[in-house]
CSV table of C-alpha atoms (C1' of nucleotides) in Angstrom, one decimal:
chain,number,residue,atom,x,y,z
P,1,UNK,CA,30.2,-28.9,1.1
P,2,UNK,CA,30.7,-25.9,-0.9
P,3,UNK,CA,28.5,-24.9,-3.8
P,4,UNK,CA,28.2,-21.9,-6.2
P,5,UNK,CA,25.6,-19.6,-7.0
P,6,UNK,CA,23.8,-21.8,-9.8
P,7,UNK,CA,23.5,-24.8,-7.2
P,8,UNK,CA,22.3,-22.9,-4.5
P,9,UNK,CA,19.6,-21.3,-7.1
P,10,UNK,CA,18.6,-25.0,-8.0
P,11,UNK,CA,18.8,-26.1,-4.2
P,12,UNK,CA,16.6,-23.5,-2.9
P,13,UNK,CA,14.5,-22.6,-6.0
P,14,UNK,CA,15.4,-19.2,-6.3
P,15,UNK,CA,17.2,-18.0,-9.0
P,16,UNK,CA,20.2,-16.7,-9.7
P,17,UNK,CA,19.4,-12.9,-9.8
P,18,UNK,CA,17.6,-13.1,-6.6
P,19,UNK,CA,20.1,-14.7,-4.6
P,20,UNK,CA,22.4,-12.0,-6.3
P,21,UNK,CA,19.9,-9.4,-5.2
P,22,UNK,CA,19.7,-10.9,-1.6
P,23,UNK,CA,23.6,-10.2,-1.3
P,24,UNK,CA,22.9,-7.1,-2.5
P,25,UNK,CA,20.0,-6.3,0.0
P,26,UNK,CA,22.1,-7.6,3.1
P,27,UNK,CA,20.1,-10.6,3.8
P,28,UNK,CA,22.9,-13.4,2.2
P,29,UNK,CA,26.2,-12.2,1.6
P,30,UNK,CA,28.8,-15.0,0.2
P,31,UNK,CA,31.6,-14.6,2.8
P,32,UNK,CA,33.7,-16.1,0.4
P,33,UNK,CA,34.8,-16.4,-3.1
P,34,UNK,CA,36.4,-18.2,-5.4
P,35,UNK,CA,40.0,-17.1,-6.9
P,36,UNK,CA,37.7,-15.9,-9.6
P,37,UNK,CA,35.7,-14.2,-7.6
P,38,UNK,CA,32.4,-16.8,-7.6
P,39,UNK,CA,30.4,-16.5,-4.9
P,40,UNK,CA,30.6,-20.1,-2.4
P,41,UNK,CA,28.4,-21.0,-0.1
P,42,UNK,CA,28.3,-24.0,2.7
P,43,UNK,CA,25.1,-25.3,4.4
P,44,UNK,CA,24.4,-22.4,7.0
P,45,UNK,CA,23.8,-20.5,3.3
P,46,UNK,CA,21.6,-22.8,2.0
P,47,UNK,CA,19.4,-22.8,5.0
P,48,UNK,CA,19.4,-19.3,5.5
P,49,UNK,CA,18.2,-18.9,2.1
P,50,UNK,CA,15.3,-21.4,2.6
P,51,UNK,CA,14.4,-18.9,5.7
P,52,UNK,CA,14.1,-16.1,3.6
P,53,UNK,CA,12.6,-18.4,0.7
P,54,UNK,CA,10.0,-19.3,3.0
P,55,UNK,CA,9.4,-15.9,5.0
P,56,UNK,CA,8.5,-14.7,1.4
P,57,UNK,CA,6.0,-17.0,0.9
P,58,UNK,CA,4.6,-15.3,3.7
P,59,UNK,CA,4.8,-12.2,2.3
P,60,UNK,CA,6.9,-10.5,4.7
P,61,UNK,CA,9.1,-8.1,2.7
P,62,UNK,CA,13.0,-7.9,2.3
P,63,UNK,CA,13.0,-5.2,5.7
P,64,UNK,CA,11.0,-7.6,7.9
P,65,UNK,CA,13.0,-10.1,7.1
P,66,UNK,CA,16.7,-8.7,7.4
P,67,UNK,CA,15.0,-7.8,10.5
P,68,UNK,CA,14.0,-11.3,11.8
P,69,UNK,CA,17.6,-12.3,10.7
P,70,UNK,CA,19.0,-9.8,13.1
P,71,UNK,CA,17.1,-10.7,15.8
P,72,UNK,CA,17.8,-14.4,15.0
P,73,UNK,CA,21.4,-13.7,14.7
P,74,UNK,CA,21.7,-11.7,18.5
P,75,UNK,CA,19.6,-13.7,20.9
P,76,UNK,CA,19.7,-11.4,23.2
P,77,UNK,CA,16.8,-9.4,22.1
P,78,UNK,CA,13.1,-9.9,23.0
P,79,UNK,CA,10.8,-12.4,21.5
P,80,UNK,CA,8.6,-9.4,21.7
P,81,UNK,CA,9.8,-7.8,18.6
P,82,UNK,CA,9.2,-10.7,16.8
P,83,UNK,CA,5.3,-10.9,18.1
P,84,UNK,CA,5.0,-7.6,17.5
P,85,UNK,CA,6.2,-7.3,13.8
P,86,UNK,CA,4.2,-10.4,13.4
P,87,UNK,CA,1.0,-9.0,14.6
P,88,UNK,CA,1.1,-6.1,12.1
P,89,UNK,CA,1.7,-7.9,9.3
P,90,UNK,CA,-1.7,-9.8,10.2
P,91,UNK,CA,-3.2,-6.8,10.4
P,92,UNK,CA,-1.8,-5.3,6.9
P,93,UNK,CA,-3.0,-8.8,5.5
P,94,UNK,CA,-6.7,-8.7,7.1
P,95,UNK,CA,-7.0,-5.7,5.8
P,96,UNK,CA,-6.0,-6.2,2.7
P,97,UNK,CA,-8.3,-9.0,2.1
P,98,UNK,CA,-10.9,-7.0,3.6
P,99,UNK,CA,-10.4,-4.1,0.7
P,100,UNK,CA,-10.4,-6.9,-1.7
P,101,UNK,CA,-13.6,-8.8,-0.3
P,102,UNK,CA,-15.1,-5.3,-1.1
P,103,UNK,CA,-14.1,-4.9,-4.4
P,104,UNK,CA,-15.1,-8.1,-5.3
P,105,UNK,CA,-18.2,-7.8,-4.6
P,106,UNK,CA,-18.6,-3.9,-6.4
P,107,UNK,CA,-17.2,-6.0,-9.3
P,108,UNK,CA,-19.3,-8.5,-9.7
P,109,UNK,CA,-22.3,-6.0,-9.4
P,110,UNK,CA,-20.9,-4.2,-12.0
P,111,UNK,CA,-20.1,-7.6,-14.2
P,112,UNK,CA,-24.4,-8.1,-13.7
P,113,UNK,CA,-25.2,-4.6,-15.3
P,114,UNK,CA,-24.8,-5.8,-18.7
P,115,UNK,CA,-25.2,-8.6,-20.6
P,116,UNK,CA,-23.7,-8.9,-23.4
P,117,UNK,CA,-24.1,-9.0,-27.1
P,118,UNK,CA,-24.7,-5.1,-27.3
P,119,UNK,CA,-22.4,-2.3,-28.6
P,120,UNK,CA,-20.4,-0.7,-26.2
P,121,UNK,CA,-22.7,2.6,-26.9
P,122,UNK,CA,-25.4,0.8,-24.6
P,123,UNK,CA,-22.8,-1.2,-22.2
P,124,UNK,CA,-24.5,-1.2,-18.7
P,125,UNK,CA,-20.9,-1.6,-17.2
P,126,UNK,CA,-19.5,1.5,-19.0
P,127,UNK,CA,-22.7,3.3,-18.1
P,128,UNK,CA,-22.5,2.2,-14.1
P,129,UNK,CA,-18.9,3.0,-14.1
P,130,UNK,CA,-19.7,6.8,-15.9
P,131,UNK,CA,-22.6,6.8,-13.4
P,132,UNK,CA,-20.6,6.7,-9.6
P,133,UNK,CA,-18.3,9.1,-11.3
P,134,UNK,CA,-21.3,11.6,-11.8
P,135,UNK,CA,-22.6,10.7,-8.1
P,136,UNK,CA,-19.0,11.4,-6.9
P,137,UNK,CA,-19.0,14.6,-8.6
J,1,UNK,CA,-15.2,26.5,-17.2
J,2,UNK,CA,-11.5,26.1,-17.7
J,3,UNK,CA,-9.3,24.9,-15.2
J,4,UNK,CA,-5.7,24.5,-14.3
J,5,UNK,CA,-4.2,21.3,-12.9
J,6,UNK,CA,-4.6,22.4,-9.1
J,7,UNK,CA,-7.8,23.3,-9.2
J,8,UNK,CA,-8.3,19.6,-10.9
J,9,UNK,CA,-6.7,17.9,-8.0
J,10,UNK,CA,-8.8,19.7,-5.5
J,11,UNK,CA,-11.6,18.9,-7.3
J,12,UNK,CA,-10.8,15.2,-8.0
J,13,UNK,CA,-8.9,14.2,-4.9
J,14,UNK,CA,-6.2,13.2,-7.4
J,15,UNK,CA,-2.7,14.8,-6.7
J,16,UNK,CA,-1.2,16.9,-9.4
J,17,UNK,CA,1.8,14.7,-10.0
J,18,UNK,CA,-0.7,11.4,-10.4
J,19,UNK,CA,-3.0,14.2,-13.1
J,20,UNK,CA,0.9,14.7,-14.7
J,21,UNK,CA,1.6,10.8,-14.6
J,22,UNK,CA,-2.4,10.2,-16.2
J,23,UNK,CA,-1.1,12.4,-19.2
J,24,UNK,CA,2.1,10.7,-19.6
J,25,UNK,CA,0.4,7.8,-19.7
J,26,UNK,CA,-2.2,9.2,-22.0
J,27,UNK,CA,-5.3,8.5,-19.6
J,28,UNK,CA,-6.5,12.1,-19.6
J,29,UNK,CA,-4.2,14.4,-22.3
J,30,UNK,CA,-5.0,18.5,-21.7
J,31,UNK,CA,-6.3,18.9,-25.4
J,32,UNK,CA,-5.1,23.0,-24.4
J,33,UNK,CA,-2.4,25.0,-22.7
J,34,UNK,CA,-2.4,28.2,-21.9
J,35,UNK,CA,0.8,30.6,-23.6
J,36,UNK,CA,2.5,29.9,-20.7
J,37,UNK,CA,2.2,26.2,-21.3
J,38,UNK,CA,0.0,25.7,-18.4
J,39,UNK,CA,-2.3,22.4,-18.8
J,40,UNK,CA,-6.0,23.6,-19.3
J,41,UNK,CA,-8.8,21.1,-18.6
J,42,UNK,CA,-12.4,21.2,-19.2
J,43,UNK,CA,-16.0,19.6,-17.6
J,44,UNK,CA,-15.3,16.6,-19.6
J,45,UNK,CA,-11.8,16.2,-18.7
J,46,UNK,CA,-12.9,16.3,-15.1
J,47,UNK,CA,-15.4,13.7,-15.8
J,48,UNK,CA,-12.8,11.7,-17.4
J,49,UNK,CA,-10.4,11.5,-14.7
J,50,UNK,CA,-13.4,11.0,-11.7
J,51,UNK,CA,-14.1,7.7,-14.0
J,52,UNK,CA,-10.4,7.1,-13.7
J,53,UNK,CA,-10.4,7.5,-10.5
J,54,UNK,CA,-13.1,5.1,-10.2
J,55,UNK,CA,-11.5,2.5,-12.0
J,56,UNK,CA,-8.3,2.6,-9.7
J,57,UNK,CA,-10.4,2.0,-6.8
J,58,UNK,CA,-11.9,-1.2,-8.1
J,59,UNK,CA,-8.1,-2.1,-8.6
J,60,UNK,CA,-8.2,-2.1,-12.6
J,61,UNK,CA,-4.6,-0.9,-13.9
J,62,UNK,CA,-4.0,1.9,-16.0
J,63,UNK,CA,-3.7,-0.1,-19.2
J,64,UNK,CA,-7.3,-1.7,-18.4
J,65,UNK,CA,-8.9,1.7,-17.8
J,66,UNK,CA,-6.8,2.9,-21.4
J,67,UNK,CA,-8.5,-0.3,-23.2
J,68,UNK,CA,-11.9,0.8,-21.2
J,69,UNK,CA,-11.7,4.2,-22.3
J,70,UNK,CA,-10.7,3.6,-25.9
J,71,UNK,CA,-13.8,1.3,-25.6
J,72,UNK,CA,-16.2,4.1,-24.4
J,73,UNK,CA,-14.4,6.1,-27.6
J,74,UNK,CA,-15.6,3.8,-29.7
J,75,UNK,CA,-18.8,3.4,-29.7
J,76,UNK,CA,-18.4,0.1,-32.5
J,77,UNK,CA,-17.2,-2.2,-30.1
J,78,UNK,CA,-18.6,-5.0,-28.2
J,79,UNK,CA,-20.1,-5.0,-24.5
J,80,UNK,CA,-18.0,-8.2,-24.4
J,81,UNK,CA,-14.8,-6.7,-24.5
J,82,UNK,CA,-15.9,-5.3,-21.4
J,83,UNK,CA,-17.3,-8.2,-19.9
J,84,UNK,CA,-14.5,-10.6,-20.6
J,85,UNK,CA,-11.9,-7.3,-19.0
J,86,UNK,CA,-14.1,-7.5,-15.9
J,87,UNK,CA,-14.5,-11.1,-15.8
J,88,UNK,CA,-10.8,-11.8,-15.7
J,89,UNK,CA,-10.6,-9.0,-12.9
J,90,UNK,CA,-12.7,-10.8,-10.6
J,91,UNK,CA,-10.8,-13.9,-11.3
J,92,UNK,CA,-7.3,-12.4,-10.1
J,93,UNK,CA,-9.0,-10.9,-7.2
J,94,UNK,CA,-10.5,-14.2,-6.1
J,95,UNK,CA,-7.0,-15.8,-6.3
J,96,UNK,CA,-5.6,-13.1,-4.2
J,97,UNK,CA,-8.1,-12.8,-1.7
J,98,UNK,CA,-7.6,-16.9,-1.9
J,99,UNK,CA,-3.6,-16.5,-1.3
J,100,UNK,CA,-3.9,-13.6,1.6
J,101,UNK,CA,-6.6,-16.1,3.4
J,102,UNK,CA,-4.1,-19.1,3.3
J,103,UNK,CA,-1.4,-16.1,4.3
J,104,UNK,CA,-3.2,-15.4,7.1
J,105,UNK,CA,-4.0,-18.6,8.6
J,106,UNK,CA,-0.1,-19.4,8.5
J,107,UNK,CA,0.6,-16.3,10.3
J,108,UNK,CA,-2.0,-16.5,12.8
J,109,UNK,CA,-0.8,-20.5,14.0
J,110,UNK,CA,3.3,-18.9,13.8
J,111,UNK,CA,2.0,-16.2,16.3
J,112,UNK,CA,0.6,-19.0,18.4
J,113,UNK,CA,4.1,-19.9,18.6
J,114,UNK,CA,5.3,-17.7,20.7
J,115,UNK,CA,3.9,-16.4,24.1
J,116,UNK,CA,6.5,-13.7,24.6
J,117,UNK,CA,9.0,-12.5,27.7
J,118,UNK,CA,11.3,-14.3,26.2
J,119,UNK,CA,14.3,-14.2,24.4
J,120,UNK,CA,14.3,-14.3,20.8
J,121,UNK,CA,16.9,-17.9,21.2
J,122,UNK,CA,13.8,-19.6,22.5
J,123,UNK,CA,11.1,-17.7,20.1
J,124,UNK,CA,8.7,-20.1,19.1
J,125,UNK,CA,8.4,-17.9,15.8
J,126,UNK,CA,12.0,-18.4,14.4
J,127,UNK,CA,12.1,-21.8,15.6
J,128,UNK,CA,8.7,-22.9,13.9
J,129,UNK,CA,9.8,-20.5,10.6
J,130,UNK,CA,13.4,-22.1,11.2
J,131,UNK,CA,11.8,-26.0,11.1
J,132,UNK,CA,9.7,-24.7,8.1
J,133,UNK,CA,12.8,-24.7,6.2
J,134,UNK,CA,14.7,-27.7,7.3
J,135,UNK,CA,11.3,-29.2,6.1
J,136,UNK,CA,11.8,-28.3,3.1
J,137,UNK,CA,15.5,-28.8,2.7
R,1,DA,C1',8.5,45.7,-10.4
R,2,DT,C1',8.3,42.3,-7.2
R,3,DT,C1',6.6,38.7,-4.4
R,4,DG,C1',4.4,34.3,-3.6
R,5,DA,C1',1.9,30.7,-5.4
R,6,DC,C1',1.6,27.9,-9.1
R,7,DT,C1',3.2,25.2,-12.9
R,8,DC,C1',6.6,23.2,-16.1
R,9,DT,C1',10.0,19.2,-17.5
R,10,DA,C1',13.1,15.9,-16.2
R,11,DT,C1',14.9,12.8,-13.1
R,12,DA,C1',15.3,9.7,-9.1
R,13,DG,C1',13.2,6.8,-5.6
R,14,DT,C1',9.8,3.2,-4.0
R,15,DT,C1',9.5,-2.8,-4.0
R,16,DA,C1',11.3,-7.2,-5.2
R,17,DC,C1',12.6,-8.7,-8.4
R,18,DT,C1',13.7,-10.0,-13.9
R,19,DA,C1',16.4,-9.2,-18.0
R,20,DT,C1',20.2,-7.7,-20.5
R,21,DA,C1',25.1,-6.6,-22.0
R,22,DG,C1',29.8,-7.3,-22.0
R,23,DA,C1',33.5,-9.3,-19.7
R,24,DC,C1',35.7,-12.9,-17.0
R,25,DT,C1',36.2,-17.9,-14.9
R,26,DT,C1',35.7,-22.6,-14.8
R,27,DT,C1',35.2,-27.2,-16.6
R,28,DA,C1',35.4,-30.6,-20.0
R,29,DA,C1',36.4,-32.3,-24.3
R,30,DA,C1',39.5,-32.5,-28.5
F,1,DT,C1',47.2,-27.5,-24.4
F,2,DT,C1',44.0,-25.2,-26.6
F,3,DT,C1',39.4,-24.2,-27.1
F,4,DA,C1',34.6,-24.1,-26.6
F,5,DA,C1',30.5,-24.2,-23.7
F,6,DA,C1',28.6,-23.2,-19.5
F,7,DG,C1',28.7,-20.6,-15.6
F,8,DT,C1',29.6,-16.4,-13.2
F,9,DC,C1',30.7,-11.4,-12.5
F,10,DT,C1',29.1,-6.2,-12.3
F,11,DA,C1',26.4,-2.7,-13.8
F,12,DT,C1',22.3,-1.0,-15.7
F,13,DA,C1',17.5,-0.8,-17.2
F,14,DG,C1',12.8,-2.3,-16.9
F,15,DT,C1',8.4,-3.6,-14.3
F,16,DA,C1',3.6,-0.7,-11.8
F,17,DA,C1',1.8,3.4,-10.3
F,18,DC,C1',2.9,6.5,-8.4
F,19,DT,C1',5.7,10.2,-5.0
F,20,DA,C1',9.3,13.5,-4.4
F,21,DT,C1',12.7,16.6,-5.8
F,22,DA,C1',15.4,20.3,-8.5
F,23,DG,C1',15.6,24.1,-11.2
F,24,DA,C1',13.3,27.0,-14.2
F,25,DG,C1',9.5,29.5,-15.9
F,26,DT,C1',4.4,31.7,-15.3
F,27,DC,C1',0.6,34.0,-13.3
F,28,DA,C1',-1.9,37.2,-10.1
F,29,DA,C1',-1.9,40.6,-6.9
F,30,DT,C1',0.4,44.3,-4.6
DNA sequence: ATTGACTCTATAGTTACTATAGACTTTAAA
DNA sequence: TTTAAAGTCTATAGTAACTATAGAGTCAAT
């Protein structure tokens, strides 16, 4: 079965742009087109796309992923690698929610300082925000 | 006390380029240059950016902190402006924080997957984020 | 007068796309 | 068979908030 760009897009649920820009990136190139120059893709496509589709959703990025697909493509190399790049993406996430667990809560203190129904003259947010910056200073 | 841009950055832990891009953006505009068209700034302009500077590190974007400041220029407008700015903040924080916890929990049982040494055709990693996608196909 | 440090503008690069323009191809109907 | 619509092509610009660079001009001290 061989398909063309706009039914691989519906397939997968990518669009069209992004699959373009995955050939682009390295990570799905068409190896073959149409007399017109279309790009056709069989099944191996398809589910090489759903890879990627589905390593996005967890966040990896386009390098970590052209990377897995190398290391998926020669089988000689260590399931180490994989582990490894792996574990730091936990880490980048964990920390990531850690910095936003943080901020939350600094918002929500500042969302307390003032409620409502004044003019922006006697805001307490405004006023809390001006204040850390002349603590800072 | 009148300043040029470096001194500023020292001062605000800001580097000179992000000052430049904060006056492109009209964030913090040097109201004076010297005859060598030098940016000048000022105790207030200081101020100005360290309140900046806040606001990035609670995550708000530029054009948040331009409607804050315009706010805090206008001394007419309502504390709710503010509020509802804020509010909405600390919603698309809590959905992030939401998504990276889910993220994390995905990662954590794919690592499982794997107990390393050996090689990547046996990874339990690509295998489980190879399934994944024949899942969904 | 010259050196070195500083500053200026303009431009390109970062990430992972999305959107557009203008041209070409394919498919289906008239 | 012609034609029109839908799909596809490449190349380019835009998104956010910067960072980095090039090439030129300015300032302060020697």
């Amino acid at each position: 079965m061989i398909i063309k760009i706009g039914e691989l897009a519906k397939i997968s649920g990518c669009s069209v742009q992004t699959i373009r820009h995955y050939d682009k990136e390295q990570l799905l190139s068409a190896k073959i087109r149409s007399d017109g120059n279309f790009r056709l893709y069989d099944q191996a496509d398809i589910e090489r796309l759903l890879f990627i589709k589905h390593c996005r959703s967890l966040d990896l990025s386009l390098a970590e992923i052209r990377q897995l697909l190398s290391l998926n493509d020669s089988p000689m190399s260590q399931c180490d690698d994989v582990n490894q790049m792996i574990e730091q993406h936990i880490e980048q996430v964990e920390r990531r929610i850690a910095d936003l667990t943080q901020l939350n809560k600094q918002l929500k203190a500042l969302r307390l300082s003032c409620n409502s129904k004044r003019t922006v003259e006697h805001c307490g947010i405004l006023k809390q925000l001006n204040e850390a910056v002349s603590q800072t200073n």
